[in-house]
Short mmCIF file of C-alpha atoms in Angstrom, two decimals:
data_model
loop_
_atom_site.label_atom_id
_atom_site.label_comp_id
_atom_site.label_asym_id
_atom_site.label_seq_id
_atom_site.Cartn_x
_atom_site.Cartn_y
_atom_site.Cartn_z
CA UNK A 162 0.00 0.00 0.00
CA UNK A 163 1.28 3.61 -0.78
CA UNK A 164 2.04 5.50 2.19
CA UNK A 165 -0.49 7.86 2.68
CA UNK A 166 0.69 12.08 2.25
CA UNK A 167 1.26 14.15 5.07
CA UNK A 168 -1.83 16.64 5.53
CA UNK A 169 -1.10 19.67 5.78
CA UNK A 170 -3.68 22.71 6.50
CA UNK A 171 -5.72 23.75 4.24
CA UNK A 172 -3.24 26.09 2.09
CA UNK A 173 -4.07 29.82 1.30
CA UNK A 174 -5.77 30.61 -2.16
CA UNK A 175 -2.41 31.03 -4.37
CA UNK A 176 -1.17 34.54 -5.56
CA UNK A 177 -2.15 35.08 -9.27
CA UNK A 178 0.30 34.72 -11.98
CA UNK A 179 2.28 37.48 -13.05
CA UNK A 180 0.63 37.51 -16.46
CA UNK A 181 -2.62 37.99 -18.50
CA UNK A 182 -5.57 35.76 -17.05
CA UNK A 183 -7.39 34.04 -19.92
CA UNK A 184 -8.95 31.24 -17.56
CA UNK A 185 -10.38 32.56 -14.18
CA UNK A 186 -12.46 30.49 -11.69
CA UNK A 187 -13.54 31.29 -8.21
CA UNK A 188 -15.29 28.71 -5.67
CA UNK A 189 -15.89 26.39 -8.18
CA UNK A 190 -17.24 22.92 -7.03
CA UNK A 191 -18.89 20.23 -8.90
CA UNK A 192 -20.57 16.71 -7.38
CA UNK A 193 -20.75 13.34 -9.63
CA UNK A 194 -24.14 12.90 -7.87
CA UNK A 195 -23.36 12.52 -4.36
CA UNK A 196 -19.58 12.84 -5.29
CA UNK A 197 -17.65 15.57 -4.69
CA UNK A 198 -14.82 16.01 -7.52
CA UNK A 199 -14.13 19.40 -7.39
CA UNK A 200 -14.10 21.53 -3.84
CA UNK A 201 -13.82 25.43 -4.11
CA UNK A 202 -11.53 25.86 -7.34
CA UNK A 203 -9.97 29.70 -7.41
CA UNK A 204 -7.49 29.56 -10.15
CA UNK A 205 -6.26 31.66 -12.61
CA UNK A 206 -4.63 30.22 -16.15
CA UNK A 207 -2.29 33.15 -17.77
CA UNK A 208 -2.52 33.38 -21.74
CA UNK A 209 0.28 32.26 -24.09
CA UNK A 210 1.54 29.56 -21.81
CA UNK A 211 1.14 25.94 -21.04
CA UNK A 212 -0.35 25.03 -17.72
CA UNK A 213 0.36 21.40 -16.17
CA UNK A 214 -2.57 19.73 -14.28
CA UNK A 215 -0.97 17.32 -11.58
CA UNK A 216 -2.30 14.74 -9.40
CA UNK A 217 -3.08 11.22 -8.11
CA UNK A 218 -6.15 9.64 -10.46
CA UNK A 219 -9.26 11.08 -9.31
CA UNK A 220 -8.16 14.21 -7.86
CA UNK A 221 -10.39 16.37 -10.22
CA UNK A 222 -7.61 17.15 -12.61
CA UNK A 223 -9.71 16.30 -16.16
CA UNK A 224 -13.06 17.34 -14.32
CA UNK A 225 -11.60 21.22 -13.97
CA UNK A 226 -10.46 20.73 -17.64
CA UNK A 227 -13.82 20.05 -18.76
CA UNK A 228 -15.23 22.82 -17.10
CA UNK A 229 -13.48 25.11 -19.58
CA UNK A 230 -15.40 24.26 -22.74
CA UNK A 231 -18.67 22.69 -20.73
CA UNK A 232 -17.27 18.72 -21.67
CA UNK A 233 -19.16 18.17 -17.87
CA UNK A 234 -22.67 18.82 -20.08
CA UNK A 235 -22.32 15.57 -21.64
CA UNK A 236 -22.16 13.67 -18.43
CA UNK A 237 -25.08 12.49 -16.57
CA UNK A 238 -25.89 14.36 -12.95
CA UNK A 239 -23.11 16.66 -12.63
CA UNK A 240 -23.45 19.64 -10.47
CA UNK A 241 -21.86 22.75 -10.70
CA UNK A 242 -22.15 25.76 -8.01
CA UNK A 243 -19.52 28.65 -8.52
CA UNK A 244 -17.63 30.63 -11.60
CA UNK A 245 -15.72 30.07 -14.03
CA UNK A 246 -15.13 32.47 -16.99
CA UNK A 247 -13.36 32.46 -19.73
CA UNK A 248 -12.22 35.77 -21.05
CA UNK A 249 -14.38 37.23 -18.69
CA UNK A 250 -17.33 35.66 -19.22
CA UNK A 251 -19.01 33.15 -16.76
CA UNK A 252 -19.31 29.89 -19.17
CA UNK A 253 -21.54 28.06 -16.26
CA UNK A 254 -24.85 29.90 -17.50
CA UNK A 255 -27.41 28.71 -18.73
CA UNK A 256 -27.27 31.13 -22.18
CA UNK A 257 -23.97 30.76 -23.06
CA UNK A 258 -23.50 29.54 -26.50
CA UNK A 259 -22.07 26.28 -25.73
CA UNK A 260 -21.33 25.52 -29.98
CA UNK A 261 -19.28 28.71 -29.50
CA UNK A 262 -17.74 28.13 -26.27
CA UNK A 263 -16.21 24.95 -27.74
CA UNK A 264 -15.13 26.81 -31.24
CA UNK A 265 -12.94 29.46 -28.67
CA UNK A 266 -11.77 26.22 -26.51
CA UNK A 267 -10.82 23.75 -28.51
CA UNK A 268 -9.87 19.71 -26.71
CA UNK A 269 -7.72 17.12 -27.61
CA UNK A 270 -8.31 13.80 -25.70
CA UNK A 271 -6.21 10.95 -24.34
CA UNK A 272 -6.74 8.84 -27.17
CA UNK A 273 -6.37 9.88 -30.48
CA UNK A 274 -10.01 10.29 -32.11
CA UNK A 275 -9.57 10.68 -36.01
CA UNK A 276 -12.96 10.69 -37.87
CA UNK A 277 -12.94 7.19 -40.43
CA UNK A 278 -12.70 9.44 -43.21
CA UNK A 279 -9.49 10.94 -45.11
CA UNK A 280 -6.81 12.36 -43.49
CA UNK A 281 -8.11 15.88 -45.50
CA UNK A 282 -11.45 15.22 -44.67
CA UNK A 283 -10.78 15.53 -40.61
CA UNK A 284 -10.36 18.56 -41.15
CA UNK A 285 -12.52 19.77 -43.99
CA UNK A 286 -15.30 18.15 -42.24
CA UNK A 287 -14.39 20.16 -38.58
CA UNK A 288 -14.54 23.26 -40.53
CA UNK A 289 -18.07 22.51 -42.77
CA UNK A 290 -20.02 22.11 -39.21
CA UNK A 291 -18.97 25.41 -37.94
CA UNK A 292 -20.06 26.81 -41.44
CA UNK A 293 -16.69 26.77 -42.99
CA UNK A 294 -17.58 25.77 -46.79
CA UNK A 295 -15.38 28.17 -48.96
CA UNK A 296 -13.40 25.67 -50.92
CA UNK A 297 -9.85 27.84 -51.35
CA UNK A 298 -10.51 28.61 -47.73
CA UNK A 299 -11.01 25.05 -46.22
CA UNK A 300 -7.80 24.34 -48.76
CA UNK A 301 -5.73 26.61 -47.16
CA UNK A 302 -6.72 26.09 -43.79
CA UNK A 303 -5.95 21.93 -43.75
CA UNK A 304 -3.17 22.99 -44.69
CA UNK A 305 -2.13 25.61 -42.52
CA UNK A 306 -3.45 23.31 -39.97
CA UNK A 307 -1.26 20.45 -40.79
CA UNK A 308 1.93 22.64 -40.54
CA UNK A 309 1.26 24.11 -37.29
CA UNK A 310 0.99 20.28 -36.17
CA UNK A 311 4.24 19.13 -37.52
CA UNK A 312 2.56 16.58 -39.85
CA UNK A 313 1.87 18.29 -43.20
CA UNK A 314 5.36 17.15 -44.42
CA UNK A 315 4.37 13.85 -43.92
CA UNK A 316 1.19 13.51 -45.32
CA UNK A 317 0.78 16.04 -48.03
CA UNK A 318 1.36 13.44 -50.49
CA UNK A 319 -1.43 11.35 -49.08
CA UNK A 320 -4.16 13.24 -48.13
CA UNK A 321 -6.75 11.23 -49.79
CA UNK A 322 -5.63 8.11 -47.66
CA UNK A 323 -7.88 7.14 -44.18
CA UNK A 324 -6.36 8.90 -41.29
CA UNK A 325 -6.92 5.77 -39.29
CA UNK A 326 -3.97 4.34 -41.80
CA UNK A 327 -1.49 6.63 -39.56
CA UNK A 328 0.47 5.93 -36.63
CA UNK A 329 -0.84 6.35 -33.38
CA UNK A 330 1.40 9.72 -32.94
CA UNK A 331 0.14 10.83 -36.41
CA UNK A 332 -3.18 10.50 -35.42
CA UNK A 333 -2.91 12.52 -32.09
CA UNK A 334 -1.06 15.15 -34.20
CA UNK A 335 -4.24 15.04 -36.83
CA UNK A 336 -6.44 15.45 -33.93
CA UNK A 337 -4.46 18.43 -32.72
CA UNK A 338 -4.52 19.34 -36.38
CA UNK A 339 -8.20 19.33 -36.28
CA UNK A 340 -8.31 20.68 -33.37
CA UNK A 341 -6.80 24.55 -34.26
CA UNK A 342 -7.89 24.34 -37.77
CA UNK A 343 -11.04 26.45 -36.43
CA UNK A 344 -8.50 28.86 -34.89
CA UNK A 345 -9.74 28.07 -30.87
CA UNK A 346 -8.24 30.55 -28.50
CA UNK A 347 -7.28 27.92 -25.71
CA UNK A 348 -6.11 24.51 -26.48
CA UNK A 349 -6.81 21.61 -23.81
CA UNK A 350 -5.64 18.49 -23.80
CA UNK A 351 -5.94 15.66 -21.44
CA UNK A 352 -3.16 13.33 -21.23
CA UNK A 353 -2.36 13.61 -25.17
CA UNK A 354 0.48 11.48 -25.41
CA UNK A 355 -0.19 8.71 -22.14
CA UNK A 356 -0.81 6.39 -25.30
CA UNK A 357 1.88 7.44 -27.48
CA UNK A 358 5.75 5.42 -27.20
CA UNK A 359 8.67 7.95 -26.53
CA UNK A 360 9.33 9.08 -29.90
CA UNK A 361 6.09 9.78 -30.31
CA UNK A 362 5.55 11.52 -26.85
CA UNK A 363 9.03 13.93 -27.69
CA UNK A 364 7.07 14.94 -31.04
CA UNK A 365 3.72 15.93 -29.32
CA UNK A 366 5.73 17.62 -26.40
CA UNK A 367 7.76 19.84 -29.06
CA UNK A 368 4.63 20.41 -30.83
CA UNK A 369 3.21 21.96 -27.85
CA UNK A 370 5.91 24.26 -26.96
CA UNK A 371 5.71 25.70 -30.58
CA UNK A 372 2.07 25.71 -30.62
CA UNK A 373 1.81 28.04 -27.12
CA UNK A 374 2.91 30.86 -29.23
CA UNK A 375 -0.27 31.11 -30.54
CA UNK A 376 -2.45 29.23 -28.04
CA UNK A 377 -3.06 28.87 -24.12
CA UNK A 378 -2.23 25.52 -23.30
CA UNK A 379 -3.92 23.55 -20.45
CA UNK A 380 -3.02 19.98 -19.84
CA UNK A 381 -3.72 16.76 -17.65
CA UNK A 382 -0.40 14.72 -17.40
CA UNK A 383 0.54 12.27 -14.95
CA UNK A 384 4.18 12.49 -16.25
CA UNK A 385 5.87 14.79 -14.16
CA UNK A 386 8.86 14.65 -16.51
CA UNK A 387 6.66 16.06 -19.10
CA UNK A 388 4.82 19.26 -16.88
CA UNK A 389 8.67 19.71 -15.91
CA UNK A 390 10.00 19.93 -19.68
CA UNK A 391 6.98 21.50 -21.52
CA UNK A 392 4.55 23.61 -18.69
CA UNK A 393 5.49 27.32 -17.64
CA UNK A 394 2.97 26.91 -14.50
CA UNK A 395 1.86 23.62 -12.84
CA UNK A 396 -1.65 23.41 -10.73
CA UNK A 397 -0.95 20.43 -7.90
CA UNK A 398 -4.75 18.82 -7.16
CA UNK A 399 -4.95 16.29 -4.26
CA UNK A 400 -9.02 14.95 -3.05
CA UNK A 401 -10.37 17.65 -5.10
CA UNK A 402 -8.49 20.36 -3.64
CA UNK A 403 -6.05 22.88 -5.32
CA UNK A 404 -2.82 22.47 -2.79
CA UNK A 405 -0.72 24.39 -5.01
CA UNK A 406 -0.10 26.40 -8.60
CA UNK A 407 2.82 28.44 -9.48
CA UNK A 408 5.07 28.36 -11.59
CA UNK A 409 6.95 24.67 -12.30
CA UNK A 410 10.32 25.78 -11.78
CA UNK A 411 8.67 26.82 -8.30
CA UNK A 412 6.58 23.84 -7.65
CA UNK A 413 8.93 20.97 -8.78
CA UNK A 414 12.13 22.31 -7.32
CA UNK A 415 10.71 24.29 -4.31
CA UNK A 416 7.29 23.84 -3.76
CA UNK A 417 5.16 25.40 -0.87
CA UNK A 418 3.78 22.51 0.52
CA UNK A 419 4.71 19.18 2.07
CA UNK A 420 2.21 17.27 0.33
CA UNK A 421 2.89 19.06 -3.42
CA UNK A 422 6.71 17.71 -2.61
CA UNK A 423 5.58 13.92 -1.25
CA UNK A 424 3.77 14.12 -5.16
CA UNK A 425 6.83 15.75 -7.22
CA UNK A 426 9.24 13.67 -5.47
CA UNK A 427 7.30 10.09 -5.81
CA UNK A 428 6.72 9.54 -2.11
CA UNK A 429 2.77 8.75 -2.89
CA UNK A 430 0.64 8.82 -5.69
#
């Protein structure tokens, strides 16, 4: 059995990041039915940079994710009580454009999800169901899209070929492909390369660092190597509870609380 963390008390709401909030929620909770995932979130997520979600399974890591672009909708009896806005609007009510929301906040999955159709199609097809239909303009945007993730090189020749012919790190790179070609403001992804073999895993990571030039960057990762390497700030979650967020040089090397260093440093988890 893993030892179990020291407890420490429950930690002061952290100082905001010195930059730009894009992201901002405050008290946010939400119950699986009679489960609470998500206790009291206040968190702020600072544009043009990549922000690491860290925890044990189950600490409400992808359930704040899915808050962002209102993923929680799809899920049967989930509660929600607090705020959370995105470029300062409150996404939680009941007349926000959800279809929009999720144009502005785009989401890339664990597993790679390519449609069965052509590699071109993935994307073609993204763009004709948010009214997209300008032929030279869905041309140039599958492409544009396939250069920004690394993969147009690769496949320009075979565009017309099922994107479910393509390796698994292909595919996640189509997906992220997919996912920008409707020019989203925030990107999330949870735990995009968990499935992927190291070579793979190095491509999506340096994909991600070029991408945050153009793109906030939220992601779910388990692989503290990886929030190390590609995150500028890192959000520690533990029982639903935000112990800690600041930047990751600060919370990997000298973090403010015993049980964000029993995480970083392997002693439970």
């Amino acid at each position: 059995m893993s030892p179990q963390p020291h407890q420490d008390p429950a930690p002061p709401v952290p100082a905001d990041p010195p930059h730009a909030e894009v992201i901002r929620t405050r008290d946010l909770t939400l119950h699986y039915g009679a489960v609470r995932a998500l206790n009291g979130i206040t968190l702020g997520i600072p544009r043009h940079r990549v922000t690491s979600f860290i925890g044990p399974s189950g600490c409400g890591k992808s359930s704040l994710l899915r808050c962002f672009n209102r993923m929680n909708d799809l899920i049967d009896n989930v509660r929600i009580a607090g705020h959370c806005e995105v470029e300062g609007e409150d996404v939680l009510g009941r007349d926000v454009d959800v279809i929009g929301l999720r144009k502005r906040v785009g989401m890339v999955f664990q597993r790679s999800n390519p449609f069965p159709r052509s590699i071109h199609e993935n994307i073609a097809y993204a763009l004709r169901i948010h009214g997209i239909r300008d032929r030279a303009a869905v041309e140039e945007t599958v492409e544009r899209s396939l250069r920004a993730a690394a993969l147009w090189d690769e496949v320009k020749d075979r565009l017309d070929e099922s994107a479910l012919r393509l390796s698994g790190g292909q595919q996640q790179r189509l997906c992220i492909a997919r996912a920008i070609a409707i020019r989203p403001q925030i990107l999330l992804m949870d735990e995009p390369a968990s499935a992927l073999d190291p070579t793979a895993t190095t491509r999506i990571e340096e994909l991600i660092l070029e991408l945050r030039r153009d793109y906030t960057i939220v992601i779910v990762t388990h692989n503290m190597q990886q929030a190390t390497r590609i995150s500028d700030f890192t959000a520690f979650f533990y029982l639903g509870e935000l112990v800690e967020f600041g930047t990751s040089a600060q919370v990997f090397t000298h973090p403010a609380h015993r049980q964000t260093e029993d995480y970083v440093t392997g002693r439970f988890g």
